[in-house]
Amino acid sequence: MSVMKLAIAGAAGRMGRTLTRIVHETEGCEVAGGLEPPGSPHLGADMGVLAGIGEIGATVGEDALGLVSRIDGVIDFTVPAATVALAELTAQARIVHVIGTTGFSADDEAKLRAAARHATIVKSGNMSLGVNLLAALVRKVAATLDEDFDIEIAEMHHRHKVDAPSGTALLLGEAAAEGRDIPLEAHAVRTRDGHTGPRPDGAIGFATLRGGSVVGEHSVIFAGEAERLELSHKAESRDIFARGAVKAALWARGRKPGLMSMADVLGLADF
Ligand SMILES: NC(=O)C1=CN([C@@H]2O[C@H](COP(=O)(O)OP(=O)(O)OC[C@H]3O[C@@H](n4cnc5c(N)ncnc54)[C@H](OP(=O)(O)O)[C@@H]3O)[C@@H](O)[C@H]2O)C=CC1
Ligand SMILES: O=C(O)C1=N[C@H](C(=O)O)C[C@H](O)C1
């Protein structure tokens, strides 16, 4: 098969720069161009220079429509509004769209599901192998322990992160809720402040920490009477997310349109 031409949306961002380097060094794919919003100071820049690997001859642009017509797929770690707009274009072009962006509203999620009728979308709040394995373990533990064990999810990220709880925390919350066979929306306690009253039975709680340069840390705590089980993942580099996203793009190539997850890519859906 020919080399997969991949564009990177959010090419000048923390993940975008990491993705340029990982795509460039991965066999079977190449960096075909990048996207940043109109007015970005990075428009026209060589993506390799931004990524710290020297010139690669692929540049950052703002013309998403023109770009999708000449690529096989796009890897997108941007902001929800940009991802939803780009999904309309990847649907029109019927190409692969790997979505790492987090912080979507319910309305955004519905639009992405609609786009997935024509685009081949792989979307996950965390593209790393470790977190997706952790989610599978959380589902099993939540199914095994009854409601006497309270579930709390704690996360810490760098000071620049703009959404909370993190996409990963929500993914882990979904896994816990699936294990308990309950809807997460009805049981999630996303913030606590003031006189909250006692913890509701069956709640899945979230705690958010932000500071410094932390790449991403998550713990799922099962707290029972006189014993506590904690399952944790610590990301030490953004490379793990970028490698997962590239794996997803290569996996999705040639597949039918639909909305898939990293668990599908990694074969963990029935774990
Ligand atoms: N699923 C996963 O495994 C992971 C997900 N993430 C998620 O990825 C997203 C990005 O994270 P991070 O790289 O740290 O954030 P950054 O802010 O560093 O990067 C986002 C980039 O997207 C750009 N952007 C904004 N709007 C558009 C647009 N319309 N078109 C093209 N580019 C646009 C921004 O430009 P500007 O700054 O000029 O607005 C910025 O360069 C977040 O939602 C984060 O939670 C992060 C790591 C792993
Ligand atoms: O914004 C980040 O940095 C990260 N975002 C993702 C999330 O919201 O969970 C994944 C990772 O933890 C890093």
Short mmCIF file of C-alpha atoms and ligand atoms in Angstrom, two decimals:
data_model
loop_
_atom_site.label_atom_id
_atom_site.label_comp_id
_atom_site.label_asym_id
_atom_site.label_seq_id
_atom_site.Cartn_x
_atom_site.Cartn_y
_atom_site.Cartn_z
CA MET A 1 0.00 0.00 0.00
CA SER A 2 1.18 3.56 -0.67
CA VAL A 3 2.46 5.75 2.13
CA MET A 4 -0.44 7.28 4.10
CA LYS A 5 -0.53 11.07 3.76
CA LEU A 6 -1.42 12.53 7.16
CA ALA A 7 -2.21 16.13 8.06
CA ILE A 8 -1.93 17.44 11.60
CA ALA A 9 -4.56 19.84 12.93
CA GLY A 10 -3.19 22.05 15.69
CA ALA A 11 0.28 21.61 14.22
CA ALA A 12 1.92 24.28 16.40
CA GLY A 13 0.43 23.02 19.66
CA ARG A 14 2.07 20.80 22.29
CA MET A 15 0.59 17.65 20.75
CA GLY A 16 0.84 18.93 17.17
CA ARG A 17 4.62 19.36 17.37
CA THR A 18 5.00 15.92 18.99
CA LEU A 19 2.82 14.37 16.28
CA THR A 20 4.89 15.89 13.47
CA ARG A 21 8.00 14.20 14.86
CA ILE A 22 6.30 10.84 15.46
CA VAL A 23 4.54 10.75 12.05
CA HIS A 24 7.81 11.73 10.34
CA GLU A 25 9.71 8.87 12.02
CA THR A 26 6.97 6.23 11.52
CA GLU A 27 7.18 3.90 8.52
CA GLY A 28 4.09 3.83 6.28
CA CYS A 29 3.01 7.43 6.75
CA GLU A 30 4.24 10.95 6.04
CA VAL A 31 3.47 14.49 7.17
CA ALA A 32 1.42 16.06 4.37
CA GLY A 33 0.63 19.43 5.96
CA GLY A 34 -0.64 21.12 9.07
CA LEU A 35 -3.48 23.36 10.18
CA GLU A 36 -3.60 26.30 12.56
CA PRO A 37 -6.37 28.92 12.90
CA PRO A 38 -6.51 32.08 10.76
CA GLY A 39 -4.18 34.74 12.20
CA SER A 40 -1.84 32.21 13.80
CA PRO A 41 1.79 33.44 13.82
CA HIS A 42 2.79 29.92 12.69
CA LEU A 43 1.06 30.02 9.28
CA GLY A 44 3.65 29.23 6.59
CA ALA A 45 6.14 27.74 9.05
CA ASP A 46 7.88 24.46 8.24
CA MET A 47 6.37 21.81 10.54
CA GLY A 48 9.70 20.06 11.05
CA VAL A 49 11.26 23.28 12.32
CA LEU A 50 8.35 23.74 14.75
CA ALA A 51 8.83 20.14 15.93
CA GLY A 52 12.56 20.63 16.45
CA ILE A 53 13.65 18.08 13.80
CA GLY A 54 14.69 20.48 11.01
CA GLU A 55 12.95 21.25 7.71
CA ILE A 56 10.69 18.51 6.32
CA GLY A 57 9.04 20.51 3.52
CA ALA A 58 5.51 20.36 4.98
CA THR A 59 4.05 23.68 6.08
CA VAL A 60 1.33 25.00 8.37
CA GLY A 61 -1.72 26.44 6.60
CA GLU A 62 -5.28 27.54 7.34
CA ASP A 63 -7.07 26.07 4.29
CA ALA A 64 -8.65 22.93 5.72
CA LEU A 65 -10.89 22.37 2.67
CA GLY A 66 -7.94 22.39 0.27
CA LEU A 67 -5.88 20.16 2.55
CA VAL A 68 -8.47 17.37 3.05
CA SER A 69 -8.77 16.92 -0.73
CA ARG A 70 -5.13 15.80 -0.99
CA ILE A 71 -4.59 13.62 2.10
CA ASP A 72 -5.60 10.17 3.40
CA GLY A 73 -6.23 11.26 6.96
CA VAL A 74 -5.91 13.94 9.61
CA ILE A 75 -4.78 13.69 13.22
CA ASP A 76 -6.52 16.35 15.24
CA PHE A 77 -5.55 17.55 18.72
CA THR A 78 -7.09 21.04 18.81
CA VAL A 79 -10.21 22.47 20.48
CA PRO A 80 -13.81 21.19 20.25
CA ALA A 81 -15.11 23.86 17.83
CA ALA A 82 -12.21 23.28 15.43
CA THR A 83 -12.64 19.49 15.56
CA VAL A 84 -16.40 19.65 14.92
CA ALA A 85 -15.85 21.98 11.93
CA LEU A 86 -13.07 19.77 10.56
CA ALA A 87 -15.25 16.65 10.92
CA GLU A 88 -17.73 18.13 8.41
CA LEU A 89 -14.86 18.32 5.90
CA THR A 90 -13.39 14.86 6.64
CA ALA A 91 -16.93 13.49 6.22
CA GLN A 92 -17.29 15.20 2.81
CA ALA A 93 -13.87 13.87 1.77
CA ARG A 94 -14.62 10.41 3.33
CA ILE A 95 -11.19 10.18 4.93
CA VAL A 96 -9.73 9.05 8.24
CA HIS A 97 -10.08 11.51 11.15
CA VAL A 98 -8.23 10.65 14.39
CA ILE A 99 -9.57 12.85 17.18
CA GLY A 100 -7.60 13.39 20.39
CA THR A 101 -9.28 16.68 21.30
CA THR A 102 -11.15 16.65 24.63
CA GLY A 103 -13.81 18.81 26.28
CA PHE A 104 -16.72 18.19 23.89
CA SER A 105 -20.31 19.13 24.78
CA ALA A 106 -23.18 16.66 24.23
CA ASP A 107 -24.12 18.68 21.14
CA ASP A 108 -20.54 18.39 19.77
CA GLU A 109 -20.60 14.63 20.36
CA ALA A 110 -23.84 14.37 18.35
CA LYS A 111 -22.25 16.27 15.46
CA LEU A 112 -19.23 13.94 15.50
CA ARG A 113 -21.53 10.91 15.45
CA ALA A 114 -23.24 12.41 12.38
CA ALA A 115 -19.89 13.05 10.67
CA ALA A 116 -18.92 9.43 11.33
CA ARG A 117 -21.59 8.33 8.86
CA HIS A 118 -19.10 9.31 6.14
CA ALA A 119 -15.72 9.81 7.83
CA THR A 120 -13.74 6.99 9.46
CA ILE A 121 -13.29 8.49 12.92
CA VAL A 122 -11.18 7.13 15.77
CA LYS A 123 -11.78 9.22 18.87
CA SER A 124 -10.44 8.80 22.39
CA GLY A 125 -9.81 11.00 25.41
CA ASN A 126 -6.51 9.19 25.71
CA MET A 127 -4.58 7.49 22.90
CA SER A 128 -2.04 5.66 25.08
CA LEU A 129 -1.90 1.89 25.44
CA GLY A 130 -1.56 2.16 29.22
CA VAL A 131 -4.70 4.22 29.82
CA ASN A 132 -6.83 2.07 27.51
CA LEU A 133 -5.66 -1.04 29.34
CA LEU A 134 -6.38 0.74 32.64
CA ALA A 135 -9.93 1.47 31.44
CA ALA A 136 -10.47 -2.21 30.68
CA LEU A 137 -9.23 -3.11 34.19
CA VAL A 138 -11.44 -0.45 35.80
CA ARG A 139 -14.50 -1.88 34.01
CA LYS A 140 -13.72 -5.34 35.42
CA VAL A 141 -12.99 -4.14 38.96
CA ALA A 142 -16.15 -1.98 39.03
CA ALA A 143 -18.18 -5.01 37.93
CA THR A 144 -16.57 -7.16 40.64
CA LEU A 145 -16.83 -4.83 43.65
CA ASP A 146 -20.30 -3.78 44.77
CA GLU A 147 -21.54 -0.32 45.83
CA ASP A 148 -19.83 -0.69 49.23
CA PHE A 149 -16.76 0.46 47.31
CA ASP A 150 -17.03 4.16 46.42
CA ILE A 151 -15.43 5.13 43.10
CA GLU A 152 -13.38 8.35 42.92
CA ILE A 153 -11.25 9.46 39.95
CA ALA A 154 -8.36 11.88 40.56
CA GLU A 155 -6.33 13.54 37.82
CA MET A 156 -3.49 16.05 37.54
CA HIS A 157 -2.34 17.94 34.45
CA HIS A 158 -0.10 20.86 33.50
CA ARG A 159 -1.16 24.46 34.17
CA HIS A 160 -2.13 25.13 30.51
CA LYS A 161 -4.93 22.56 30.31
CA VAL A 162 -8.30 24.23 29.61
CA ASP A 163 -10.90 21.47 30.16
CA ALA A 164 -11.95 19.57 33.29
CA PRO A 165 -12.45 16.81 34.17
CA SER A 166 -9.90 15.54 31.65
CA GLY A 167 -11.02 13.43 28.71
CA THR A 168 -9.18 10.53 30.30
CA ALA A 169 -10.94 10.94 33.64
CA LEU A 170 -14.29 10.87 31.83
CA LEU A 171 -13.21 7.82 29.80
CA LEU A 172 -12.29 6.05 33.05
CA GLY A 173 -15.58 7.18 34.59
CA GLU A 174 -17.45 5.66 31.63
CA ALA A 175 -15.54 2.41 32.11
CA ALA A 176 -16.46 2.33 35.81
CA ALA A 177 -20.10 3.11 35.02
CA GLU A 178 -20.20 0.37 32.37
CA GLY A 179 -18.78 -2.08 34.90
CA ARG A 180 -21.53 -1.09 37.37
CA ASP A 181 -24.13 -1.08 34.56
CA ILE A 182 -25.26 2.48 35.35
CA PRO A 183 -25.29 5.67 33.20
CA LEU A 184 -22.34 7.92 34.08
CA GLU A 185 -24.34 11.18 33.55
CA ALA A 186 -26.76 10.21 36.33
CA HIS A 187 -24.02 9.31 38.85
CA ALA A 188 -21.10 11.65 38.08
CA VAL A 189 -20.14 14.21 40.75
CA ARG A 190 -17.80 16.49 38.80
CA THR A 191 -17.23 19.19 41.45
CA ARG A 192 -17.67 19.64 45.21
CA ASP A 193 -17.75 22.90 47.13
CA GLY A 194 -19.27 24.08 50.40
CA HIS A 195 -21.78 22.07 52.46
CA THR A 196 -22.26 19.20 50.02
CA GLY A 197 -23.93 16.72 52.37
CA PRO A 198 -22.77 13.13 52.50
CA ARG A 199 -21.61 11.27 49.43
CA PRO A 200 -24.57 9.92 47.40
CA ASP A 201 -24.65 6.11 47.17
CA GLY A 202 -23.28 4.90 43.85
CA ALA A 203 -21.70 8.24 42.91
CA ILE A 204 -18.63 8.36 40.66
CA GLY A 205 -16.62 11.35 41.88
CA PHE A 206 -14.02 13.42 40.03
CA ALA A 207 -11.17 15.50 41.48
CA THR A 208 -9.10 17.84 39.31
CA LEU A 209 -5.59 19.14 40.00
CA ARG A 210 -3.73 21.56 37.69
CA GLY A 211 -0.14 22.76 37.92
CA GLY A 212 3.35 22.90 36.50
CA SER A 213 4.31 20.69 33.57
CA VAL A 214 2.56 17.43 34.54
CA VAL A 215 1.89 15.49 31.29
CA GLY A 216 -1.06 13.56 32.73
CA GLU A 217 -1.75 11.43 35.83
CA HIS A 218 -4.92 9.50 36.64
CA SER A 219 -6.00 7.32 39.57
CA VAL A 220 -9.21 5.40 40.00
CA ILE A 221 -9.84 4.74 43.68
CA PHE A 222 -12.21 2.07 44.96
CA ALA A 223 -12.71 3.02 48.60
CA GLY A 224 -14.37 0.46 50.87
CA GLU A 225 -14.62 -0.10 54.63
CA ALA A 226 -11.05 -0.50 55.94
CA GLU A 227 -9.50 -1.12 52.52
CA ARG A 228 -8.84 0.84 49.34
CA LEU A 229 -7.84 -0.28 45.88
CA GLU A 230 -6.12 2.26 43.58
CA LEU A 231 -5.39 1.81 39.86
CA SER A 232 -3.14 4.49 38.38
CA HIS A 233 -1.44 5.62 35.18
CA LYS A 234 1.29 8.24 34.86
CA ALA A 235 2.21 9.63 31.45
CA GLU A 236 5.89 10.62 31.31
CA SER A 237 5.92 11.93 27.72
CA ARG A 238 3.42 13.12 25.07
CA ASP A 239 5.04 10.62 22.71
CA ILE A 240 2.72 7.88 24.05
CA PHE A 241 -0.38 9.80 22.88
CA ALA A 242 1.17 10.60 19.49
CA ARG A 243 2.25 6.98 18.88
CA GLY A 244 -1.26 5.80 19.71
CA ALA A 245 -2.81 8.37 17.36
CA VAL A 246 -0.54 7.34 14.46
CA LYS A 247 -1.31 3.67 15.13
CA ALA A 248 -5.02 4.56 15.01
CA ALA A 249 -4.64 6.38 11.66
CA LEU A 250 -2.82 3.46 10.04
CA TRP A 251 -5.37 1.00 11.50
CA ALA A 252 -8.34 3.07 10.25
CA ARG A 253 -7.08 3.36 6.67
CA GLY A 254 -9.32 1.36 4.33
CA ARG A 255 -11.96 0.75 7.02
CA LYS A 256 -15.62 1.69 6.58
CA PRO A 257 -16.90 5.00 7.99
CA GLY A 258 -17.90 4.90 11.66
CA LEU A 259 -16.99 6.13 15.12
CA MET A 260 -14.33 3.89 16.64
CA SER A 261 -12.29 4.11 19.85
CA MET A 262 -8.71 3.32 20.83
CA ALA A 263 -10.07 0.18 22.52
CA ASP A 264 -11.13 -0.98 19.02
CA VAL A 265 -7.69 -0.15 17.60
CA LEU A 266 -5.92 -2.01 20.40
CA GLY A 267 -8.29 -4.97 20.42
CA LEU A 268 -9.37 -4.24 24.01
CA ALA A 269 -13.12 -3.81 23.38
CA ASP A 270 -13.90 -7.33 24.73
CA PHE A 271 -11.06 -7.49 27.26
N1 LIG B 1 -6.50 12.05 23.49
C1 LIG B 1 -5.24 12.16 23.92
O1 LIG B 1 -4.48 11.18 24.04
C2 LIG B 1 -4.74 13.52 24.26
C3 LIG B 1 -5.55 14.60 24.12
N2 LIG B 1 -5.09 15.86 24.30
C4 LIG B 1 -6.03 16.92 23.98
O2 LIG B 1 -5.60 17.53 22.76
C5 LIG B 1 -6.00 18.89 22.74
C6 LIG B 1 -4.79 19.77 22.44
O3 LIG B 1 -3.87 19.67 23.50
P1 LIG B 1 -2.48 20.49 23.45
O4 LIG B 1 -1.71 20.12 22.22
O5 LIG B 1 -1.88 20.34 24.77
O6 LIG B 1 -3.05 21.98 23.29
P2 LIG B 1 -2.39 23.23 22.59
O7 LIG B 1 -3.17 24.43 23.00
O8 LIG B 1 -0.90 23.23 22.81
O9 LIG B 1 -2.61 22.95 21.02
C7 LIG B 1 -3.83 23.12 20.34
C8 LIG B 1 -3.52 23.75 19.01
O10 LIG B 1 -4.71 23.79 18.20
C9 LIG B 1 -4.72 25.05 17.56
N3 LIG B 1 -6.04 25.39 17.06
C10 LIG B 1 -7.05 26.07 17.68
N4 LIG B 1 -8.08 26.26 16.81
C11 LIG B 1 -7.72 25.72 15.64
C12 LIG B 1 -8.35 25.63 14.36
N5 LIG B 1 -9.57 26.15 14.12
N6 LIG B 1 -7.69 25.01 13.37
C13 LIG B 1 -6.44 24.51 13.56
N7 LIG B 1 -5.79 24.57 14.75
C14 LIG B 1 -6.43 25.15 15.78
C15 LIG B 1 -4.21 26.01 18.62
O11 LIG B 1 -3.85 27.24 18.04
P3 LIG B 1 -3.92 28.60 18.96
O12 LIG B 1 -3.08 28.33 20.15
O13 LIG B 1 -3.39 29.65 18.05
O14 LIG B 1 -5.38 28.76 19.31
C16 LIG B 1 -3.03 25.21 19.16
O15 LIG B 1 -1.86 25.40 18.39
C17 LIG B 1 -6.66 19.16 24.11
O16 LIG B 1 -8.05 19.01 23.96
C18 LIG B 1 -6.10 18.04 24.98
O17 LIG B 1 -6.91 17.72 26.06
C19 LIG B 1 -3.80 16.10 24.67
C20 LIG B 1 -2.95 15.07 24.86
C21 LIG B 1 -3.34 13.69 24.68
O1 LIG B 2 -4.49 18.20 27.82
C1 LIG B 2 -3.65 17.30 28.01
O2 LIG B 2 -2.44 17.55 28.14
C2 LIG B 2 -4.11 15.92 28.04
N1 LIG B 2 -5.34 15.70 27.70
C3 LIG B 2 -5.99 14.45 27.64
C4 LIG B 2 -7.11 14.42 28.64
O3 LIG B 2 -7.89 15.38 28.71
O4 LIG B 2 -7.26 13.42 29.34
C5 LIG B 2 -5.05 13.28 27.69
C6 LIG B 2 -3.82 13.47 28.51
O5 LIG B 2 -4.09 13.17 29.85
C7 LIG B 2 -3.17 14.82 28.34
#
